[in-house]
Amino acid sequence: MSTPVPRPLRAALALLGLAVVIALAPAAVADPTAGTPGLAEIASTPTMWTPPSSSSTTPPPTSSSVPSSTMPPVPDENIARGGVAQASSTFPGYSAAKVNDGDTATTLGGDHSWANAEGRSPTTNPEWVFVRWSEQRSVGRIVVYTSDGYPLRDFDVQVLHESGGWWDTVRTYNYNTSSKVSLWFAPRKTVGVKILAKVGPSHQPIYTRVNEIQVFAY
């Protein structure tokens, strides 16, 4: 026959059981993603699709600039070789064509040079010989060859203005004694170069001679 448990004892046992249940229950763990959308929310959020950039495969635009009407300079090209020579007068056998035939010999004689006609007076009315070509070219260096023993004493080196209206003097020589004269100047566009001959050699001043004219870009 069982012995009944006193009421105070039953109450104490009930409280003890409740404490055990509470102790055995899993503790609440803080969610590190609290405040962030759950999987269901992420799945329901629409995603905007951004197409890939194609700039890396797009070729750069090509230049549409209009080329200059002036021919580009060519190193060591003697522009005068492509021109036509003319002179104010010509001594028989001393053709103006000699000044741009490519022969730079400074030998005296009609086989190598131009000379003005007899009876002229370059000391009071200068003679001239020039070379002209068809297209504008940039010119910055000129070489003038005259005859050994009969050098051109006084003369101007001139360049035809870009407009074609007049000749610009780029250098003046007085009392020259050399059969080869080289000059440099700021490049300019032109279609012609002229030698304005004023005085021949001291022992023959009324005859002016030019053996060759060379024209370069620089």
Coordinates of C-alpha atoms in Angstrom, one line a residue:
M1 CA 0.0 0.0 0.0
S2 CA 1.6 3.2 -1.2
T3 CA 2.1 6.1 1.1
P4 CA 0.6 9.4 -0.1
V5 CA 3.1 12.2 -0.8
P6 CA 2.5 15.2 1.3
R7 CA 1.1 18.3 -0.5
P8 CA 4.1 20.6 0.2
L9 CA 6.5 17.9 -1.1
R10 CA 4.5 17.6 -4.3
A11 CA 4.7 21.3 -4.9
A12 CA 8.4 21.3 -4.4
L13 CA 8.8 18.4 -6.8
A14 CA 6.7 20.2 -9.4
L15 CA 8.9 23.3 -9.2
L16 CA 12.0 21.1 -9.5
G17 CA 10.7 19.5 -12.7
L18 CA 9.9 22.8 -14.2
A19 CA 13.5 24.0 -13.5
V20 CA 14.9 20.9 -15.2
V21 CA 12.7 21.4 -18.3
I22 CA 13.9 25.0 -18.6
A23 CA 17.5 24.0 -18.1
L24 CA 17.3 21.3 -20.8
A25 CA 15.6 23.6 -23.4
P26 CA 18.0 24.9 -26.2
A27 CA 19.2 28.5 -25.7
A28 CA 18.1 31.0 -28.3
V29 CA 21.1 31.8 -30.7
A30 CA 21.4 35.3 -32.1
D31 CA 21.0 35.3 -35.9
P32 CA 24.0 37.0 -37.5
T33 CA 21.9 37.8 -40.5
A34 CA 19.2 39.5 -38.5
G35 CA 17.9 42.5 -40.3
T36 CA 18.9 41.1 -43.7
P37 CA 16.3 39.6 -46.1
G38 CA 15.8 35.9 -45.9
L39 CA 16.2 33.4 -48.8
A40 CA 12.5 33.8 -49.6
E41 CA 12.8 37.6 -49.8
I42 CA 16.0 37.4 -51.9
A43 CA 14.3 35.0 -54.3
S44 CA 11.4 37.3 -54.7
T45 CA 13.5 40.4 -55.4
P46 CA 13.9 41.1 -59.1
T47 CA 17.5 41.4 -60.5
M48 CA 18.4 44.0 -63.1
W49 CA 20.5 42.6 -66.0
T50 CA 23.3 44.9 -67.2
P51 CA 24.6 44.1 -70.7
P52 CA 28.4 43.7 -71.0
S53 CA 30.3 46.7 -72.2
S54 CA 31.5 46.6 -75.9
S55 CA 33.7 49.6 -75.8
S56 CA 36.9 47.5 -75.6
T57 CA 36.0 45.8 -79.0
T58 CA 35.0 49.0 -80.7
P59 CA 37.8 50.3 -83.1
P60 CA 38.9 53.9 -82.7
P61 CA 37.5 56.3 -85.3
T62 CA 39.7 56.9 -88.4
S63 CA 41.0 60.3 -89.2
S64 CA 39.1 62.2 -91.9
S65 CA 41.5 65.2 -92.1
V66 CA 42.2 66.6 -95.5
P67 CA 45.8 66.2 -96.7
S68 CA 47.8 69.4 -97.2
S69 CA 48.3 70.7 -100.7
T70 CA 52.0 71.0 -100.0
M71 CA 54.0 67.9 -100.8
P72 CA 55.8 66.6 -97.7
P73 CA 59.6 67.1 -97.6
V74 CA 61.8 64.2 -98.8
P75 CA 65.3 64.0 -97.2
D76 CA 68.1 65.0 -99.6
E77 CA 65.7 65.5 -102.6
N78 CA 66.9 68.2 -104.9
I79 CA 63.6 69.9 -105.8
A80 CA 65.2 71.9 -108.6
R81 CA 65.7 68.8 -110.6
G82 CA 62.0 68.5 -111.2
G83 CA 61.6 72.1 -112.4
V84 CA 62.1 74.2 -115.5
A85 CA 64.8 76.8 -115.8
Q86 CA 64.5 80.2 -117.5
A87 CA 66.8 83.2 -117.8
S88 CA 66.7 86.9 -118.6
S89 CA 69.2 86.4 -121.4
T90 CA 71.6 83.6 -122.6
F91 CA 75.0 83.7 -124.1
P92 CA 75.2 81.2 -127.1
G93 CA 76.0 77.7 -125.8
Y94 CA 75.3 78.7 -122.1
S95 CA 71.8 77.4 -121.7
A96 CA 69.6 78.1 -118.7
A97 CA 68.9 74.4 -118.5
K98 CA 72.4 73.8 -117.2
V99 CA 71.5 75.2 -113.8
N100 CA 69.3 72.2 -112.9
D101 CA 70.7 69.3 -114.9
G102 CA 72.2 67.7 -111.8
D103 CA 75.8 68.5 -112.8
T104 CA 77.5 70.3 -109.8
A105 CA 80.9 70.7 -111.5
T106 CA 82.2 74.2 -111.2
T107 CA 84.2 74.0 -114.4
L108 CA 84.2 77.0 -116.6
G109 CA 82.3 76.7 -120.0
G110 CA 79.0 76.2 -121.6
D111 CA 78.9 72.5 -121.0
H112 CA 78.5 73.3 -117.3
S113 CA 76.9 76.7 -116.8
W114 CA 74.5 79.4 -117.8
A115 CA 75.8 82.9 -118.6
N116 CA 74.0 86.1 -119.6
A117 CA 74.1 87.4 -123.2
E118 CA 76.8 89.7 -124.6
G119 CA 76.1 93.4 -124.5
R120 CA 74.1 93.3 -121.2
S121 CA 75.0 95.3 -118.2
P122 CA 74.1 93.4 -115.0
T123 CA 75.8 96.0 -112.9
T124 CA 73.1 98.4 -113.7
N125 CA 70.3 96.1 -114.8
P126 CA 70.7 92.7 -113.0
E127 CA 70.4 89.5 -114.9
W128 CA 68.5 86.5 -113.5
V129 CA 68.1 82.8 -113.9
F130 CA 65.4 80.8 -112.1
V131 CA 64.0 77.3 -111.6
R132 CA 60.2 76.7 -111.2
W133 CA 58.2 73.6 -110.5
S134 CA 54.6 72.8 -110.5
E135 CA 53.5 72.1 -106.9
Q136 CA 54.1 74.0 -103.7
R137 CA 57.1 72.6 -101.8
S138 CA 58.6 73.5 -98.5
V139 CA 62.1 74.9 -99.0
G140 CA 64.8 75.7 -96.4
R141 CA 68.2 75.2 -98.0
I142 CA 69.7 76.3 -101.3
V143 CA 73.1 75.6 -102.8
V144 CA 74.5 77.8 -105.7
Y145 CA 77.4 76.7 -107.8
T146 CA 79.3 79.1 -110.1
S147 CA 82.5 78.8 -112.2
D148 CA 86.0 78.3 -110.8
G149 CA 88.0 81.5 -111.4
Y150 CA 84.9 83.3 -112.6
P151 CA 82.6 83.3 -109.5
L152 CA 79.4 85.3 -109.3
R153 CA 80.5 88.2 -107.1
D154 CA 77.3 90.1 -106.1
F155 CA 73.9 88.4 -106.2
D156 CA 70.6 87.8 -104.4
V157 CA 69.0 84.4 -103.7
Q158 CA 65.2 84.8 -104.0
V159 CA 62.2 82.5 -103.4
L160 CA 58.9 83.0 -105.1
H161 CA 56.3 84.0 -102.6
E162 CA 53.6 81.5 -101.8
S163 CA 51.0 83.6 -103.5
G164 CA 53.1 83.7 -106.7
G165 CA 53.0 87.5 -106.8
W166 CA 56.6 88.4 -106.1
W167 CA 60.1 87.2 -105.2
D168 CA 61.3 87.4 -101.6
T169 CA 65.1 87.8 -101.1
V170 CA 66.3 85.3 -98.5
R171 CA 70.0 86.2 -98.8
T172 CA 72.2 88.9 -100.4
Y173 CA 75.9 88.2 -101.2
N174 CA 78.5 91.0 -102.0
Y175 CA 82.1 90.3 -102.9
N176 CA 81.7 86.6 -103.0
T177 CA 84.8 84.7 -104.1
S178 CA 83.6 81.1 -103.7
S179 CA 82.4 78.9 -106.5
K180 CA 79.9 77.1 -104.1
V181 CA 77.6 78.9 -101.7
S182 CA 75.2 77.2 -99.3
L183 CA 72.5 78.9 -97.3
W184 CA 69.8 77.9 -94.8
F185 CA 66.7 79.8 -93.8
A186 CA 63.3 79.3 -92.2
P187 CA 61.4 76.9 -94.4
R188 CA 58.7 78.4 -96.7
K189 CA 56.3 77.1 -99.3
T190 CA 57.2 78.0 -102.9
V191 CA 57.3 76.9 -106.5
G192 CA 60.5 78.6 -107.5
V193 CA 64.0 79.9 -106.7
K194 CA 65.8 82.7 -108.5
I195 CA 69.4 83.9 -108.6
L196 CA 69.4 87.7 -109.2
A197 CA 72.9 88.3 -110.7
K198 CA 74.3 91.8 -110.2
V199 CA 78.1 91.6 -110.8
G200 CA 80.3 88.9 -112.3
P201 CA 83.9 88.3 -111.4
S202 CA 86.1 91.3 -110.7
H203 CA 88.0 90.8 -114.0
Q204 CA 84.8 90.3 -116.0
P205 CA 81.9 92.0 -114.2
I206 CA 79.5 92.1 -117.1
Y207 CA 79.2 88.3 -117.4
T208 CA 77.4 86.4 -114.7
R209 CA 77.6 82.6 -114.5
V210 CA 75.6 80.0 -112.6
N211 CA 76.6 76.4 -113.0
E212 CA 73.9 74.7 -110.8
I213 CA 71.1 75.5 -108.4
Q214 CA 70.1 72.9 -105.8
V215 CA 67.0 73.3 -103.7
F216 CA 66.2 71.2 -100.6
A217 CA 63.5 71.1 -97.9
Y218 CA 66.2 71.5 -95.1

